[in-house]
PDB file of C-alpha atoms in Angstrom:
ATOM      1  CA  UNK A   1      12.070 -28.914 -13.080  1.00  0.00           C
ATOM      2  CA  UNK A   2      13.032 -31.052 -15.964  1.00  0.00           C
ATOM      3  CA  UNK A   3      12.679 -34.746 -14.890  1.00  0.00           C
ATOM      4  CA  UNK A   4      10.895 -33.526 -11.662  1.00  0.00           C
ATOM      5  CA  UNK A   5       6.653 -35.610 -11.701  1.00  0.00           C
ATOM      6  CA  UNK A   6       3.390 -33.416 -11.972  1.00  0.00           C
ATOM      7  CA  UNK A   7       2.634 -33.937  -8.296  1.00  0.00           C
ATOM      8  CA  UNK A   8       5.606 -32.484  -7.314  1.00  0.00           C
ATOM      9  CA  UNK A   9       5.635 -29.801  -9.667  1.00  0.00           C
ATOM     10  CA  UNK A  10       2.207 -29.066  -8.393  1.00  0.00           C
ATOM     11  CA  UNK A  11       3.127 -29.309  -4.673  1.00  0.00           C
ATOM     12  CA  UNK A  12       6.102 -26.990  -5.166  1.00  0.00           C
ATOM     13  CA  UNK A  13       4.232 -24.167  -6.980  1.00  0.00           C
ATOM     14  CA  UNK A  14       1.757 -24.731  -4.461  1.00  0.00           C
ATOM     15  CA  UNK A  15       3.955 -23.872  -1.758  1.00  0.00           C
ATOM     16  CA  UNK A  16       4.960 -21.032  -3.419  1.00  0.00           C
ATOM     17  CA  UNK A  17       1.887 -19.444  -3.633  1.00  0.00           C
ATOM     18  CA  UNK A  18       1.173 -20.072   0.043  1.00  0.00           C
ATOM     19  CA  UNK A  19       4.593 -18.607   0.706  1.00  0.00           C
ATOM     20  CA  UNK A  20       3.175 -15.663  -1.483  1.00  0.00           C
ATOM     21  CA  UNK A  21       0.178 -14.805   0.550  1.00  0.00           C
ATOM     22  CA  UNK A  22       2.408 -15.110   4.022  1.00  0.00           C
ATOM     23  CA  UNK A  23       4.122 -11.784   1.954  1.00  0.00           C
ATOM     24  CA  UNK A  24       1.053 -10.248   1.687  1.00  0.00           C
ATOM     25  CA  UNK A  25      -0.495 -10.419   4.938  1.00  0.00           C
ATOM     26  CA  UNK A  26       1.114  -7.826   6.594  1.00  0.00           C
ATOM     27  CA  UNK A  27      -0.275  -5.606   4.301  1.00  0.00           C
ATOM     28  CA  UNK A  28      -3.879  -5.722   5.420  1.00  0.00           C
ATOM     29  CA  UNK A  29      -5.570  -5.075   8.886  1.00  0.00           C
ATOM     30  CA  UNK A  30      -8.026  -7.655   8.826  1.00  0.00           C
ATOM     31  CA  UNK A  31      -8.077 -10.865   8.659  1.00  0.00           C
ATOM     32  CA  UNK A  32     -10.690 -11.525   6.466  1.00  0.00           C
ATOM     33  CA  UNK A  33      -9.830  -8.605   4.028  1.00  0.00           C
ATOM     34  CA  UNK A  34      -6.225 -10.932   3.655  1.00  0.00           C
ATOM     35  CA  UNK A  35      -8.484 -13.626   2.488  1.00  0.00           C
ATOM     36  CA  UNK A  36      -9.986 -12.215   0.314  1.00  0.00           C
ATOM     37  CA  UNK A  37      -7.134 -10.833  -1.456  1.00  0.00           C
ATOM     38  CA  UNK A  38      -5.412 -14.595  -1.300  1.00  0.00           C
ATOM     39  CA  UNK A  39      -8.862 -15.846  -3.418  1.00  0.00           C
ATOM     40  CA  UNK A  40      -9.006 -12.932  -5.716  1.00  0.00           C
ATOM     41  CA  UNK A  41      -4.987 -14.206  -6.794  1.00  0.00           C
ATOM     42  CA  UNK A  42      -5.780 -17.772  -7.074  1.00  0.00           C
ATOM     43  CA  UNK A  43      -9.087 -16.566  -9.170  1.00  0.00           C
ATOM     44  CA  UNK A  44      -6.717 -14.745 -11.662  1.00  0.00           C
ATOM     45  CA  UNK A  45      -4.580 -17.484 -11.690  1.00  0.00           C
ATOM     46  CA  UNK A  46      -7.743 -20.157 -12.292  1.00  0.00           C
ATOM     47  CA  UNK A  47      -8.610 -21.837 -15.488  1.00  0.00           C
ATOM     48  CA  UNK A  48     -11.253 -19.146 -16.818  1.00  0.00           C
ATOM     49  CA  UNK A  49     -10.287 -17.098 -20.331  1.00  0.00           C
ATOM     50  CA  UNK A  50     -12.670 -14.318 -18.949  1.00  0.00           C
ATOM     51  CA  UNK A  51     -11.683 -12.911 -15.457  1.00  0.00           C
ATOM     52  CA  UNK A  52     -14.709 -11.082 -14.824  1.00  0.00           C
ATOM     53  CA  UNK A  53     -15.933 -10.585 -10.862  1.00  0.00           C
ATOM     54  CA  UNK A  54     -18.408 -13.444 -11.430  1.00  0.00           C
ATOM     55  CA  UNK A  55     -16.221 -15.848 -12.800  1.00  0.00           C
ATOM     56  CA  UNK A  56     -13.577 -15.486 -10.037  1.00  0.00           C
ATOM     57  CA  UNK A  57     -16.519 -15.378  -7.295  1.00  0.00           C
ATOM     58  CA  UNK A  58     -17.412 -18.337  -8.502  1.00  0.00           C
ATOM     59  CA  UNK A  59     -14.124 -20.023  -8.707  1.00  0.00           C
ATOM     60  CA  UNK A  60     -13.856 -19.039  -5.047  1.00  0.00           C
ATOM     61  CA  UNK A  61     -17.228 -20.219  -3.917  1.00  0.00           C
ATOM     62  CA  UNK A  62     -18.120 -17.183  -2.565  1.00  0.00           C
ATOM     63  CA  UNK A  63     -22.483 -16.101  -3.922  1.00  0.00           C
ATOM     64  CA  UNK A  64     -21.804 -13.251  -5.455  1.00  0.00           C
ATOM     65  CA  UNK A  65     -18.511 -10.329  -6.509  1.00  0.00           C
ATOM     66  CA  UNK A  66     -19.017  -8.363  -3.990  1.00  0.00           C
ATOM     67  CA  UNK A  67     -15.815  -9.628  -1.111  1.00  0.00           C
ATOM     68  CA  UNK A  68     -13.500  -9.415  -4.312  1.00  0.00           C
ATOM     69  CA  UNK A  69     -14.774  -6.116  -5.433  1.00  0.00           C
ATOM     70  CA  UNK A  70     -14.139  -4.992  -1.726  1.00  0.00           C
ATOM     71  CA  UNK A  71     -10.753  -5.609  -2.096  1.00  0.00           C
ATOM     72  CA  UNK A  72     -10.252  -3.644  -5.023  1.00  0.00           C
ATOM     73  CA  UNK A  73     -12.688  -0.596  -4.001  1.00  0.00           C
ATOM     74  CA  UNK A  74     -13.617  -0.526  -0.579  1.00  0.00           C
ATOM     75  CA  UNK A  75     -10.978  -1.918   1.566  1.00  0.00           C
ATOM     76  CA  UNK A  76      -7.879   0.002   2.999  1.00  0.00           C
ATOM     77  CA  UNK A  77      -4.281  -1.618   2.415  1.00  0.00           C
ATOM     78  CA  UNK A  78      -1.214   0.199   0.653  1.00  0.00           C
ATOM     79  CA  UNK A  79      -1.547  -0.585  -3.409  1.00  0.00           C
ATOM     80  CA  UNK A  80       2.405   0.685  -3.529  1.00  0.00           C
ATOM     81  CA  UNK A  81       3.821  -1.367  -0.880  1.00  0.00           C
ATOM     82  CA  UNK A  82       2.171  -4.418  -2.914  1.00  0.00           C
ATOM     83  CA  UNK A  83       4.096  -3.420  -5.675  1.00  0.00           C
ATOM     84  CA  UNK A  84       7.225  -3.339  -3.469  1.00  0.00           C
ATOM     85  CA  UNK A  85       6.528  -6.723  -2.703  1.00  0.00           C
ATOM     86  CA  UNK A  86       5.714  -7.988  -5.847  1.00  0.00           C
ATOM     87  CA  UNK A  87       9.188  -6.108  -7.064  1.00  0.00           C
ATOM     88  CA  UNK A  88      11.522  -8.034  -4.149  1.00  0.00           C
ATOM     89  CA  UNK A  89      10.079 -11.502  -5.109  1.00  0.00           C
ATOM     90  CA  UNK A  90      10.643 -11.148  -8.667  1.00  0.00           C
ATOM     91  CA  UNK A  91      14.050  -9.782  -8.309  1.00  0.00           C
ATOM     92  CA  UNK A  92      14.747 -12.121  -5.196  1.00  0.00           C
ATOM     93  CA  UNK A  93      14.324 -15.597  -8.223  1.00  0.00           C
ATOM     94  CA  UNK A  94      15.527 -13.434 -11.378  1.00  0.00           C
ATOM     95  CA  UNK A  95      18.295 -11.610 -10.195  1.00  0.00           C
ATOM     96  CA  UNK A  96      20.532 -11.093 -12.674  1.00  0.00           C
ATOM     97  CA  UNK A  97      24.295  -8.714 -13.188  1.00  0.00           C
ATOM     98  CA  UNK A  98      23.125  -8.119 -16.888  1.00  0.00           C
ATOM     99  CA  UNK A  99      19.136  -8.184 -16.735  1.00  0.00           C
ATOM    100  CA  UNK A 100      17.210  -5.610 -18.777  1.00  0.00           C
ATOM    101  CA  UNK A 101      14.875  -3.568 -17.489  1.00  0.00           C
ATOM    102  CA  UNK A 102      12.235  -3.320 -20.288  1.00  0.00           C
ATOM    103  CA  UNK A 103       9.865  -0.024 -20.103  1.00  0.00           C
ATOM    104  CA  UNK A 104       6.271   0.503 -22.206  1.00  0.00           C
ATOM    105  CA  UNK A 105       2.739   1.456 -21.746  1.00  0.00           C
ATOM    106  CA  UNK A 106      -0.283  -0.254 -22.669  1.00  0.00           C
ATOM    107  CA  UNK A 107      -3.973   0.556 -23.146  1.00  0.00           C
ATOM    108  CA  UNK A 108      -7.084  -1.003 -22.074  1.00  0.00           C
ATOM    109  CA  UNK A 109     -10.204  -0.516 -23.753  1.00  0.00           C
ATOM    110  CA  UNK A 110     -12.878   1.181 -22.389  1.00  0.00           C
ATOM    111  CA  UNK A 111     -16.582   2.098 -22.504  1.00  0.00           C
ATOM    112  CA  UNK A 112     -17.694   4.320 -20.454  1.00  0.00           C
ATOM    113  CA  UNK A 113     -16.370   7.502 -18.668  1.00  0.00           C
ATOM    114  CA  UNK A 114     -16.004   7.074 -15.080  1.00  0.00           C
ATOM    115  CA  UNK A 115     -12.785   4.539 -15.152  1.00  0.00           C
ATOM    116  CA  UNK A 116      -9.668   6.938 -13.525  1.00  0.00           C
ATOM    117  CA  UNK A 117      -8.081   8.137 -16.230  1.00  0.00           C
ATOM    118  CA  UNK A 118      -9.808   7.010 -19.142  1.00  0.00           C
ATOM    119  CA  UNK A 119     -10.198   9.115 -22.599  1.00  0.00           C
ATOM    120  CA  UNK A 120      -9.922   9.088 -26.118  1.00  0.00           C
ATOM    121  CA  UNK A 121      -6.333   8.181 -26.951  1.00  0.00           C
ATOM    122  CA  UNK A 122      -3.669   6.764 -28.644  1.00  0.00           C
ATOM    123  CA  UNK A 123      -3.340   2.903 -27.806  1.00  0.00           C
ATOM    124  CA  UNK A 124      -1.402   0.595 -29.285  1.00  0.00           C
ATOM    125  CA  UNK A 125      -3.395  -2.217 -28.226  1.00  0.00           C
ATOM    126  CA  UNK A 126      -6.602  -1.004 -30.381  1.00  0.00           C
ATOM    127  CA  UNK A 127      -3.973   0.723 -33.247  1.00  0.00           C
ATOM    128  CA  UNK A 128      -5.883   3.339 -33.130  1.00  0.00           C
ATOM    129  CA  UNK A 129      -7.410   6.522 -30.780  1.00  0.00           C
ATOM    130  CA  UNK A 130     -10.393   4.937 -28.718  1.00  0.00           C
ATOM    131  CA  UNK A 131     -11.618   5.596 -25.448  1.00  0.00           C
ATOM    132  CA  UNK A 132      -9.132   3.766 -22.958  1.00  0.00           C
ATOM    133  CA  UNK A 133      -6.964   3.646 -19.809  1.00  0.00           C
ATOM    134  CA  UNK A 134      -3.562   3.798 -20.558  1.00  0.00           C
ATOM    135  CA  UNK A 135      -0.813   2.359 -18.114  1.00  0.00           C
ATOM    136  CA  UNK A 136       3.256   2.116 -18.263  1.00  0.00           C
ATOM    137  CA  UNK A 137       5.004  -0.633 -16.860  1.00  0.00           C
ATOM    138  CA  UNK A 138       8.059  -1.559 -16.199  1.00  0.00           C
ATOM    139  CA  UNK A 139       9.493  -5.455 -16.750  1.00  0.00           C
ATOM    140  CA  UNK A 140      12.189  -7.433 -15.703  1.00  0.00           C
ATOM    141  CA  UNK A 141      14.038  -9.540 -18.220  1.00  0.00           C
ATOM    142  CA  UNK A 142      17.443 -11.568 -17.083  1.00  0.00           C
ATOM    143  CA  UNK A 143      18.314 -15.208 -18.185  1.00  0.00           C
ATOM    144  CA  UNK A 144      16.015 -16.619 -14.973  1.00  0.00           C
ATOM    145  CA  UNK A 145      12.573 -15.644 -16.772  1.00  0.00           C
ATOM    146  CA  UNK A 146      10.849 -11.896 -16.811  1.00  0.00           C
ATOM    147  CA  UNK A 147       8.258 -10.133 -14.405  1.00  0.00           C
ATOM    148  CA  UNK A 148       6.548  -7.251 -14.098  1.00  0.00           C
ATOM    149  CA  UNK A 149       7.794  -5.065 -11.541  1.00  0.00           C
ATOM    150  CA  UNK A 150       5.901  -1.568 -11.828  1.00  0.00           C
ATOM    151  CA  UNK A 151       3.510   0.137 -13.149  1.00  0.00           C
ATOM    152  CA  UNK A 152       1.841   3.634 -13.234  1.00  0.00           C
ATOM    153  CA  UNK A 153      -1.694   5.304 -14.310  1.00  0.00           C
ATOM    154  CA  UNK A 154      -1.387   7.587 -17.304  1.00  0.00           C
ATOM    155  CA  UNK A 155      -3.858  10.167 -16.135  1.00  0.00           C
ATOM    156  CA  UNK A 156      -4.247  12.989 -19.196  1.00  0.00           C
ATOM    157  CA  UNK A 157      -4.227  16.623 -18.596  1.00  0.00           C
ATOM    158  CA  UNK A 158      -8.511  16.229 -18.688  1.00  0.00           C
ATOM    159  CA  UNK A 159      -7.812  14.569 -15.533  1.00  0.00           C
ATOM    160  CA  UNK A 160      -5.157  16.283 -13.123  1.00  0.00           C
ATOM    161  CA  UNK A 161      -7.135  19.480 -14.569  1.00  0.00           C
ATOM    162  CA  UNK A 162     -10.429  18.591 -12.942  1.00  0.00           C
ATOM    163  CA  UNK A 163     -10.041  18.322  -8.974  1.00  0.00           C
ATOM    164  CA  UNK A 164     -14.133  16.971  -8.335  1.00  0.00           C
ATOM    165  CA  UNK A 165     -12.922  14.530 -11.234  1.00  0.00           C
ATOM    166  CA  UNK A 166      -9.566  13.232  -9.283  1.00  0.00           C
ATOM    167  CA  UNK A 167     -11.729  13.128  -6.151  1.00  0.00           C
ATOM    168  CA  UNK A 168     -14.436  11.069  -7.066  1.00  0.00           C
ATOM    169  CA  UNK A 169     -11.984   8.573  -8.554  1.00  0.00           C
ATOM    170  CA  UNK A 170     -10.454   8.392  -5.083  1.00  0.00           C
ATOM    171  CA  UNK A 171      -6.379   9.617  -6.518  1.00  0.00           C
ATOM    172  CA  UNK A 172      -4.579  11.326  -3.830  1.00  0.00           C
ATOM    173  CA  UNK A 173      -4.734  15.204  -3.700  1.00  0.00           C
ATOM    174  CA  UNK A 174      -0.653  15.737  -4.232  1.00  0.00           C
ATOM    175  CA  UNK A 175      -0.837  13.840  -8.036  1.00  0.00           C
ATOM    176  CA  UNK A 176      -0.539  16.101 -10.852  1.00  0.00           C
ATOM    177  CA  UNK A 177      -0.416  15.497 -14.265  1.00  0.00           C
ATOM    178  CA  UNK A 178       3.102  13.390 -15.215  1.00  0.00           C
ATOM    179  CA  UNK A 179       4.222  12.533 -19.691  1.00  0.00           C
ATOM    180  CA  UNK A 180       4.501   8.893 -19.854  1.00  0.00           C
ATOM    181  CA  UNK A 181       8.341   9.178 -19.761  1.00  0.00           C
ATOM    182  CA  UNK A 182       8.137  11.262 -16.953  1.00  0.00           C
ATOM    183  CA  UNK A 183       6.713   8.129 -15.247  1.00  0.00           C
ATOM    184  CA  UNK A 184       8.951   5.565 -16.610  1.00  0.00           C
ATOM    185  CA  UNK A 185      11.896   8.018 -15.262  1.00  0.00           C
ATOM    186  CA  UNK A 186      10.502   7.715 -11.753  1.00  0.00           C
ATOM    187  CA  UNK A 187      10.028   3.801 -11.585  1.00  0.00           C
ATOM    188  CA  UNK A 188      13.596   3.830 -13.491  1.00  0.00           C
ATOM    189  CA  UNK A 189      14.655   5.752  -9.957  1.00  0.00           C
ATOM    190  CA  UNK A 190      12.585   3.736  -7.877  1.00  0.00           C
ATOM    191  CA  UNK A 191      14.467  -0.021  -9.210  1.00  0.00           C
ATOM    192  CA  UNK A 192      18.248   2.079  -8.978  1.00  0.00           C
ATOM    193  CA  UNK A 193      17.117   3.417  -4.910  1.00  0.00           C
ATOM    194  CA  UNK A 194      15.815  -0.287  -4.106  1.00  0.00           C
ATOM    195  CA  UNK A 195      19.204  -2.037  -5.678  1.00  0.00           C
ATOM    196  CA  UNK A 196      17.769  -3.864  -8.378  1.00  0.00           C
ATOM    197  CA  UNK A 197      20.319  -5.936 -10.064  1.00  0.00           C
ATOM    198  CA  UNK A 198      20.217  -4.652 -14.106  1.00  0.00           C
ATOM    199  CA  UNK A 199      22.699  -3.519 -17.073  1.00  0.00           C
ATOM    200  CA  UNK A 200      20.347  -2.225 -19.311  1.00  0.00           C
ATOM    201  CA  UNK A 201      17.157  -0.608 -20.064  1.00  0.00           C
ATOM    202  CA  UNK A 202      15.165  -0.667 -23.286  1.00  0.00           C
ATOM    203  CA  UNK A 203      12.118   1.315 -24.549  1.00  0.00           C
ATOM    204  CA  UNK A 204      10.809   2.482 -27.380  1.00  0.00           C
ATOM    205  CA  UNK A 205      10.247   6.451 -29.261  1.00  0.00           C
ATOM    206  CA  UNK A 206       7.981   7.549 -26.590  1.00  0.00           C
ATOM    207  CA  UNK A 207      10.953   7.007 -24.431  1.00  0.00           C
ATOM    208  CA  UNK A 208      13.916   7.961 -26.326  1.00  0.00           C
ATOM    209  CA  UNK A 209      13.678  11.766 -25.386  1.00  0.00           C
ATOM    210  CA  UNK A 210      13.627  13.789 -22.339  1.00  0.00           C
ATOM    211  CA  UNK A 211      15.338  13.020 -18.698  1.00  0.00           C
ATOM    212  CA  UNK A 212      16.201   8.952 -19.155  1.00  0.00           C
ATOM    213  CA  UNK A 213      19.164   9.194 -21.187  1.00  0.00           C
ATOM    214  CA  UNK A 214      20.608  11.729 -18.732  1.00  0.00           C
ATOM    215  CA  UNK A 215      19.112   9.709 -15.726  1.00  0.00           C
ATOM    216  CA  UNK A 216      20.616   6.346 -17.353  1.00  0.00           C
ATOM    217  CA  UNK A 217      23.958   7.753 -18.208  1.00  0.00           C
ATOM    218  CA  UNK A 218      24.746   9.193 -14.652  1.00  0.00           C
ATOM    219  CA  UNK A 219      23.785   6.013 -13.075  1.00  0.00           C
ATOM    220  CA  UNK A 220      26.222   4.343 -15.674  1.00  0.00           C
ATOM    221  CA  UNK A 221      23.626   1.883 -17.232  1.00  0.00           C
ATOM    222  CA  UNK A 222      23.533   1.191 -21.026  1.00  0.00           C
ATOM    223  CA  UNK A 223      20.275   1.481 -22.502  1.00  0.00           C
ATOM    224  CA  UNK A 224      18.836   1.174 -25.972  1.00  0.00           C
ATOM    225  CA  UNK A 225      16.152   3.830 -26.375  1.00  0.00           C
ATOM    226  CA  UNK A 226      14.168   4.379 -29.863  1.00  0.00           C
ATOM    227  CA  UNK A 227      13.762   8.011 -31.165  1.00  0.00           C
ATOM    228  CA  UNK A 228      12.470   9.485 -34.069  1.00  0.00           C
ATOM    229  CA  UNK A 229      15.093  10.374 -37.317  1.00  0.00           C
ATOM    230  CA  UNK A 230      14.538  14.241 -37.122  1.00  0.00           C
ATOM    231  CA  UNK A 231      15.264  13.981 -32.647  1.00  0.00           C
ATOM    232  CA  UNK A 232      18.109  16.224 -31.862  1.00  0.00           C
ATOM    233  CA  UNK A 233      19.858  16.069 -28.424  1.00  0.00           C
ATOM    234  CA  UNK A 234      23.162  16.716 -26.544  1.00  0.00           C
ATOM    235  CA  UNK A 235      25.244  14.191 -26.470  1.00  0.00           C
ATOM    236  CA  UNK A 236      28.757  15.086 -24.039  1.00  0.00           C
ATOM    237  CA  UNK A 237      27.504  19.125 -23.698  1.00  0.00           C
ATOM    238  CA  UNK A 238      27.181  19.325 -27.771  1.00  0.00           C
ATOM    239  CA  UNK A 239      24.952  18.928 -30.233  1.00  0.00           C
ATOM    240  CA  UNK A 240      25.337  15.733 -32.662  1.00  0.00           C
ATOM    241  CA  UNK A 241      23.275  14.301 -35.540  1.00  0.00           C
ATOM    242  CA  UNK A 242      25.445  11.237 -37.119  1.00  0.00           C
ATOM    243  CA  UNK A 243      23.091  10.669 -39.750  1.00  0.00           C
ATOM    244  CA  UNK A 244      24.124   9.886 -44.076  1.00  0.00           C
ATOM    245  CA  UNK A 245      26.079   7.216 -45.734  1.00  0.00           C
ATOM    246  CA  UNK A 246      28.800   5.000 -44.180  1.00  0.00           C
ATOM    247  CA  UNK A 247      31.351   7.668 -46.728  1.00  0.00           C
ATOM    248  CA  UNK A 248      30.049  10.619 -45.295  1.00  0.00           C
ATOM    249  CA  UNK A 249      30.028   9.649 -41.504  1.00  0.00           C
ATOM    250  CA  UNK A 250      33.994   8.376 -41.921  1.00  0.00           C
ATOM    251  CA  UNK A 251      34.161  11.817 -43.401  1.00  0.00           C
ATOM    252  CA  UNK A 252      32.388  13.520 -40.346  1.00  0.00           C
ATOM    253  CA  UNK A 253      34.806  11.226 -37.961  1.00  0.00           C
ATOM    254  CA  UNK A 254      37.905  12.702 -39.488  1.00  0.00           C
ATOM    255  CA  UNK A 255      37.196  16.305 -38.410  1.00  0.00           C
ATOM    256  CA  UNK A 256      38.673  17.150 -35.738  1.00  0.00           C
ATOM    257  CA  UNK A 257      37.545  20.096 -35.043  1.00  0.00           C
ATOM    258  CA  UNK A 258      33.916  18.834 -35.332  1.00  0.00           C
ATOM    259  CA  UNK A 259      31.833  19.905 -32.745  1.00  0.00           C
ATOM    260  CA  UNK A 260      28.148  20.387 -34.212  1.00  0.00           C
ATOM    261  CA  UNK A 261      28.277  17.911 -36.985  1.00  0.00           C
ATOM    262  CA  UNK A 262      26.445  18.907 -40.641  1.00  0.00           C
ATOM    263  CA  UNK A 263      23.111  17.414 -40.987  1.00  0.00           C
ATOM    264  CA  UNK A 264      22.708  15.621 -44.613  1.00  0.00           C
ATOM    265  CA  UNK A 265      19.257  14.578 -46.034  1.00  0.00           C
ATOM    266  CA  UNK A 266      17.733  11.268 -43.739  1.00  0.00           C
ATOM    267  CA  UNK A 267      18.001   8.231 -45.747  1.00  0.00           C
ATOM    268  CA  UNK A 268      16.232   6.118 -46.525  1.00  0.00           C
ATOM    269  CA  UNK A 269      17.681   2.409 -45.127  1.00  0.00           C
ATOM    270  CA  UNK A 270      17.562   3.862 -41.497  1.00  0.00           C
ATOM    271  CA  UNK A 271      18.605   0.615 -39.927  1.00  0.00           C
ATOM    272  CA  UNK A 272      19.435   0.470 -36.508  1.00  0.00           C
ATOM    273  CA  UNK A 273      18.488   3.533 -33.648  1.00  0.00           C
ATOM    274  CA  UNK A 274      20.192   2.369 -30.441  1.00  0.00           C
ATOM    275  CA  UNK A 275      23.688   3.609 -27.911  1.00  0.00           C
ATOM    276  CA  UNK A 276      24.005   4.071 -24.135  1.00  0.00           C
ATOM    277  CA  UNK A 277      27.299   6.440 -25.469  1.00  0.00           C
ATOM    278  CA  UNK A 278      24.727   8.345 -27.761  1.00  0.00           C
ATOM    279  CA  UNK A 279      21.663   7.171 -28.641  1.00  0.00           C
ATOM    280  CA  UNK A 280      22.650   8.439 -32.147  1.00  0.00           C
ATOM    281  CA  UNK A 281      20.168   7.309 -34.781  1.00  0.00           C
ATOM    282  CA  UNK A 282      22.770   5.331 -36.912  1.00  0.00           C
ATOM    283  CA  UNK A 283      22.319   4.599 -40.858  1.00  0.00           C
ATOM    284  CA  UNK A 284      24.751   2.390 -42.268  1.00  0.00           C
ATOM    285  CA  UNK A 285      24.884   1.384 -46.553  1.00  0.00           C
ATOM    286  CA  UNK A 286      23.500  -1.771 -47.370  1.00  0.00           C
ATOM    287  CA  UNK A 287      27.052  -3.244 -47.963  1.00  0.00           C
ATOM    288  CA  UNK A 288      28.901  -1.639 -44.655  1.00  0.00           C
ATOM    289  CA  UNK A 289      28.267  -2.850 -40.904  1.00  0.00           C
ATOM    290  CA  UNK A 290      28.443  -0.201 -38.186  1.00  0.00           C
ATOM    291  CA  UNK A 291      27.754  -1.082 -34.677  1.00  0.00           C
ATOM    292  CA  UNK A 292      27.418   0.727 -31.689  1.00  0.00           C
ATOM    293  CA  UNK A 293      28.816   0.405 -28.446  1.00  0.00           C
ATOM    294  CA  UNK A 294      27.445   1.039 -25.317  1.00  0.00           C
ATOM    295  CA  UNK A 295      29.808   1.351 -22.197  1.00  0.00           C
ATOM    296  CA  UNK A 296      31.883  -1.347 -23.588  1.00  0.00           C
ATOM    297  CA  UNK A 297      29.051  -3.443 -24.534  1.00  0.00           C
ATOM    298  CA  UNK A 298      27.200  -4.542 -28.269  1.00  0.00           C
ATOM    299  CA  UNK A 299      24.192  -2.806 -28.684  1.00  0.00           C
ATOM    300  CA  UNK A 300      23.304  -3.237 -32.443  1.00  0.00           C
TER     301      UNK A 300
END
């Protein structure tokens, strides 16, 4: 938009917003619901710092928040279809073969006990264990920009083991307990099935264990996943662990018969944890740089 006038930019944004609402329309059975959904989006994009129901209603010219609350609680529409629409719209504008899919979770602080999935659990939003909901998200990041393309609500076992509680919050009957890595793996699988173009997946140590590494390797995708320094994993069918000084690593690599590398004490200088080829915790001496390559690409 460099060099364009403010009026031209605003006109383009307004046109794009109308196009988005047009794409959303088939998701709603009634015109009234589609109109309220559009007003809800307008409210989220407004200038109000706190997006409460009353503030969104005031911005929409409604006498109260009931119409927009109906979109979230009483009207019938397919939330997963909207998720797919958002994903397709984002990749349509941001698609790049070298894009990165970033997976992470965040917490939503709550005061009560009625919100679906709420429990006392750790969240980085507060930096402690507190009463909150946890959502796992996938963001698409490319040289053109970034946008969220998927989401999943984490349900603790205290919820999935309580059918009455699930029914009260309208959770589908076929939902069972899934860990955060399992939710992330499902989102990655949906992106692959939908043909979302990306080359890398990045996530912290919550997701650096389990099946995510295996799935990405089978799909031919590079990844940078954090792991704890004590984590053991299987690489190329054999248990592998490379950790120690540069000299110890060099000695280990010279052993052609090394099926299981000798564990050594964990060093304090633990500079890099990455790799689609191995996802090994790699330690390096101060005077030596060690580079991990992932499917031919420098990872660290």
